[in-house]
CSV table of C-alpha atoms and ligand atoms in Angstrom, one decimal:
chain,number,residue,atom,x,y,z
D,1,MET,CA,47.9,2.0,21.8
D,2,ASN,CA,47.3,-1.4,23.6
D,3,ILE,CA,46.6,-1.1,27.3
D,4,GLY,CA,45.6,-4.4,29.3
D,5,VAL,CA,44.8,-3.0,33.3
D,6,LEU,CA,45.2,-5.5,35.4
D,7,VAL,CA,43.7,-5.9,38.5
D,8,SER,CA,41.9,-7.8,42.0
D,9,GLY,CA,39.0,-6.7,43.0
D,10,ARG,CA,35.4,-4.3,42.6
D,11,GLY,CA,37.7,-2.2,39.3
D,12,SER,CA,35.9,1.1,40.0
D,13,ASN,CA,39.3,3.1,38.5
D,14,LEU,CA,39.0,0.5,35.4
D,15,ALA,CA,35.6,1.8,34.9
D,16,ALA,CA,36.6,5.5,35.2
D,17,ILE,CA,39.3,4.7,32.6
D,18,LEU,CA,36.9,2.8,30.3
D,19,LYS,CA,34.4,5.5,30.4
D,20,ASP,CA,36.7,8.4,29.1
D,21,ILE,CA,38.3,6.2,26.1
D,22,GLU,CA,34.2,5.4,25.1
D,23,ARG,CA,33.2,9.0,25.6
D,24,GLY,CA,36.4,10.1,23.3
D,25,ALA,CA,38.3,12.0,26.3
D,26,ILE,CA,41.1,9.7,25.7
D,27,SER,CA,41.3,8.6,22.6
D,28,GLY,CA,44.5,6.8,20.2
D,29,ALA,CA,44.1,4.0,23.1
D,30,GLU,CA,41.8,1.1,23.7
D,31,VAL,CA,41.8,-1.5,26.9
D,32,LYS,CA,42.4,-4.8,24.9
D,33,ILE,CA,42.5,-6.6,28.0
D,34,VAL,CA,41.6,-6.8,31.4
D,35,ILE,CA,43.0,-9.5,33.3
D,36,SER,CA,42.8,-10.4,37.2
D,37,ASN,CA,44.9,-12.9,40.1
D,38,ASP,CA,40.6,-13.1,41.2
D,39,PRO,CA,38.3,-15.0,39.1
D,40,SER,CA,35.7,-13.8,41.7
D,41,ALA,CA,37.4,-9.6,41.4
D,42,LYS,CA,34.0,-7.6,40.0
D,43,ALA,CA,36.8,-5.8,38.2
D,44,LEU,CA,35.5,-8.4,35.6
D,45,ARG,CA,32.6,-8.9,35.3
D,46,VAL,CA,33.3,-4.8,34.9
D,47,ALA,CA,34.7,-5.7,31.1
D,48,GLU,CA,33.1,-7.6,30.4
D,49,ARG,CA,30.0,-5.1,30.6
D,50,HIS,CA,32.4,-2.9,28.6
D,51,GLY,CA,33.2,-5.6,25.9
D,52,VAL,CA,35.9,-6.0,26.9
D,53,LYS,CA,38.2,-9.3,27.4
D,54,ALA,CA,38.6,-10.6,30.5
D,55,LEU,CA,40.9,-13.0,31.9
D,56,ALA,CA,41.5,-14.4,35.2
D,57,LEU,CA,45.0,-16.1,35.7
D,58,VAL,CA,45.2,-17.2,38.9
D,59,GLN,CA,49.0,-17.3,40.4
D,60,GLY,CA,48.5,-20.1,41.7
D,61,THR,CA,52.0,-22.7,43.4
D,62,SER,CA,53.9,-20.5,40.5
D,63,THR,CA,56.8,-18.6,41.4
D,64,ARG,CA,56.5,-14.4,41.4
D,65,GLN,CA,59.1,-14.7,37.6
D,66,ALA,CA,56.8,-17.6,36.0
D,67,TYR,CA,53.6,-15.7,37.2
D,68,GLY,CA,55.4,-12.5,35.6
D,69,GLU,CA,55.6,-13.9,32.6
D,70,ARG,CA,52.1,-15.2,32.1
D,71,LEU,CA,51.3,-12.1,32.9
D,72,SER,CA,53.7,-10.8,29.9
D,73,ARG,CA,52.9,-14.2,27.8
D,74,ALA,CA,49.1,-12.7,27.9
D,75,LEU,CA,49.5,-8.9,26.7
D,76,VAL,CA,51.3,-9.4,23.8
D,77,GLN,CA,49.1,-12.5,22.9
D,78,ASN,CA,46.3,-9.5,23.2
D,79,GLY,CA,48.6,-6.7,21.3
D,80,VAL,CA,50.3,-4.7,24.5
D,81,ARG,CA,53.5,-4.8,23.9
D,82,PRO,CA,57.0,-4.4,25.7
D,83,GLY,CA,57.9,-0.8,24.1
D,84,GLU,CA,54.3,0.5,22.8
D,85,GLY,CA,51.4,-0.8,24.5
D,86,LEU,CA,50.9,0.7,28.5
D,87,VAL,CA,50.0,-1.9,31.4
D,88,LEU,CA,47.7,-0.5,34.2
D,89,LEU,CA,47.5,-1.6,37.7
D,90,ALA,CA,44.3,-0.5,39.4
D,91,GLY,CA,43.8,-2.6,42.4
D,92,PHE,CA,46.0,-5.1,42.0
D,93,MET,CA,47.0,-6.5,44.9
D,94,LYS,CA,50.0,-8.9,43.6
D,95,ILE,CA,54.1,-7.7,43.8
D,96,LEU,CA,54.5,-7.4,40.2
D,97,SER,CA,58.0,-9.5,39.2
D,98,ARG,CA,61.5,-7.5,38.4
D,99,GLY,CA,61.3,-9.6,35.0
D,100,PHE,CA,58.3,-8.1,34.5
D,101,VAL,CA,58.7,-4.8,34.5
D,102,GLU,CA,61.9,-4.6,33.7
D,103,ARG,CA,60.3,-5.9,30.3
D,104,PHE,CA,57.8,-3.3,30.6
D,105,ALA,CA,60.3,-0.2,31.9
D,106,GLY,CA,58.3,3.2,32.0
D,107,ARG,CA,54.9,1.8,30.4
D,108,ILE,CA,53.9,0.5,33.8
D,109,LEU,CA,51.1,3.3,35.7
D,110,ASN,CA,49.7,2.7,39.3
D,111,ILE,CA,47.8,4.3,41.6
D,112,HIS,CA,48.1,4.0,45.1
D,113,PRO,CA,45.2,5.7,47.8
D,114,SER,CA,48.2,8.1,50.2
D,115,ILE,CA,50.3,11.4,48.3
D,116,LEU,CA,53.8,8.8,48.2
D,117,PRO,CA,56.4,8.0,49.8
D,118,ALA,CA,53.8,8.4,53.0
D,119,PHE,CA,51.5,5.4,53.4
D,120,PRO,CA,53.0,2.8,50.4
D,121,GLY,CA,52.0,-0.7,51.0
D,122,VAL,CA,48.1,-2.2,51.8
D,123,ARG,CA,45.5,-0.1,53.6
D,124,ALA,CA,47.1,3.4,52.9
D,125,GLN,CA,43.9,5.6,53.7
D,126,GLU,CA,43.9,3.0,57.5
D,127,GLN,CA,47.9,4.3,58.0
D,128,ALA,CA,47.1,7.4,56.9
D,129,ILE,CA,44.2,7.5,60.0
D,130,SER,CA,46.1,6.2,62.5
D,131,TYR,CA,49.2,8.2,62.0
D,132,GLY,CA,47.1,11.7,62.4
D,133,VAL,CA,47.8,13.2,59.0
D,134,LYS,CA,44.7,16.3,58.1
D,135,VAL,CA,45.9,15.8,54.5
D,136,SER,CA,46.1,12.3,52.1
D,137,GLY,CA,44.6,11.8,48.8
D,138,CYS,CA,46.2,9.7,45.5
D,139,THR,CA,49.1,9.4,43.7
D,140,VAL,CA,49.4,7.9,39.9
D,141,HIS,CA,53.1,6.8,39.5
D,142,PHE,CA,55.1,4.8,37.6
D,143,VAL,CA,55.7,1.2,38.8
D,144,VAL,CA,59.4,0.3,39.6
D,145,PRO,CA,60.6,-3.0,40.9
D,146,GLU,CA,60.0,-1.5,44.6
D,147,VAL,CA,56.1,-1.2,45.8
D,148,ASP,CA,55.2,2.0,45.4
D,149,ALA,CA,58.3,4.0,44.9
D,150,GLY,CA,57.7,5.0,41.6
D,151,PRO,CA,58.5,8.1,40.1
D,152,ILE,CA,55.3,10.5,40.2
D,153,VAL,CA,53.4,11.4,37.4
D,154,LEU,CA,50.6,13.0,39.4
D,155,GLN,CA,48.7,14.0,42.9
D,156,ARG,CA,45.2,14.6,44.0
D,157,THR,CA,44.4,15.8,47.8
D,158,VAL,CA,41.5,15.5,50.4
D,159,PRO,CA,41.4,16.8,53.6
D,160,VAL,CA,41.6,14.4,56.9
D,161,LYS,CA,38.5,15.0,58.8
D,162,ASP,CA,37.9,14.5,62.4
D,163,GLY,CA,35.8,11.2,63.0
D,164,ASP,CA,37.1,9.8,59.3
D,165,ASP,CA,37.2,6.4,59.4
D,166,GLU,CA,39.0,4.3,57.0
D,167,ALA,CA,36.3,4.3,54.5
D,168,THR,CA,34.7,8.0,54.4
D,169,LEU,CA,38.5,8.7,54.4
D,170,SER,CA,38.8,5.5,51.0
D,171,SER,CA,35.6,7.1,49.5
D,172,ARG,CA,37.4,10.9,49.5
D,173,ILE,CA,40.7,9.8,47.9
D,174,LEU,CA,38.4,7.7,45.5
D,175,ARG,CA,36.8,10.1,43.6
D,176,GLN,CA,40.3,11.7,42.9
D,177,GLU,CA,41.4,8.8,41.5
D,178,HIS,CA,39.0,9.1,39.4
D,179,ILE,CA,40.0,12.1,37.8
D,180,ALA,CA,43.4,11.2,38.3
D,181,TYR,CA,44.4,8.3,37.1
D,182,PRO,CA,42.0,8.9,33.6
D,183,ARG,CA,44.2,12.1,33.1
D,184,ALA,CA,47.4,10.3,34.0
D,185,VAL,CA,46.6,7.6,30.8
D,186,LYS,CA,45.5,10.7,28.8
D,187,LEU,CA,48.4,12.5,28.9
D,188,PHE,CA,50.5,8.7,28.6
D,189,VAL,CA,48.6,8.0,25.5
D,190,GLU,CA,49.7,11.0,23.8
D,191,GLY,CA,53.1,11.1,25.1
D,192,LYS,CA,53.3,14.1,27.1
D,193,LEU,CA,55.3,12.1,29.8
D,194,LYS,CA,59.2,12.5,30.3
D,195,ILE,CA,61.1,10.3,33.0
D,196,GLU,CA,63.8,11.9,34.8
D,197,GLY,CA,65.6,10.1,36.8
D,198,ARG,CA,62.4,10.6,39.8
D,199,THR,CA,61.0,13.3,38.3
D,200,VAL,CA,58.5,13.1,35.6
D,201,ARG,CA,57.4,16.3,33.0
D,202,VAL,CA,54.7,16.4,32.1
D,203,GLY,CA,53.4,18.0,28.9
D,204,VAL,CA,56.7,17.9,27.3
T,1,GRF,C1,42.1,2.2,44.9
T,1,GRF,O1,42.3,2.2,46.0
T,1,GRF,C2,43.8,2.3,44.1
T,1,GRF,O2,44.4,3.6,44.9
T,1,GRF,C3,44.2,0.8,45.4
T,1,GRF,O3,43.0,-0.3,44.5
T,1,GRF,C4,42.3,0.5,45.3
T,1,GRF,C5,40.8,-0.1,43.4
T,1,GRF,O4,39.9,-0.3,43.7
T,1,GRF,N1,45.2,0.4,45.1
T,1,GRF,P1,39.0,-0.1,42.7
T,1,GRF,O5,39.5,-1.8,42.1
T,1,GRF,O6,39.5,1.0,41.3
T,1,GRF,O7,37.7,0.3,42.8
């Protein structure tokens, strides 16, 4: 299965997934292209270090819809096709157009640093601290046009400890992200995820 990864930043989730593909923990899958909307994203260097093609695609003055079409073209040109490939959002800070999401429907995953539906959107860890929750974590979900709202594949929790700040909670959650995302990708690649309405059946 050909995979395309969309990134904007550090690339630690990308690295975790590439590592599992390289060591054979995920088999039958290859990351064909990593695309960033930000040319300075460290994630592009992560891709290159792993011998994966890295592409910067800046939105500039393009509308969301036009940018979605450019992303889609770049993915297809690199072998990631609707209906057969897999698109992973790994810290991608742009909202995808409805057209893009519909083209790759059921084949786009995202990871979010909270237990959804709590704390969608940006700075989820900071939202969790401000709210005073005692447990947070991460969610891997299918992408639908509404932000952070798609069917949930898996979630992993962490405690929120007294004295936590955004940085300490983020790093505790990130360790779980690096377990959750490769696991979800493996399940998808093995055909073990089935979307039934809002629910994802795992292992079928
Ligand atoms: C992660 O916290 C992820 O949950 C969120 O963006 C961050 C990306 O981190 N969507 P990295 O670029 O994978 O290191």
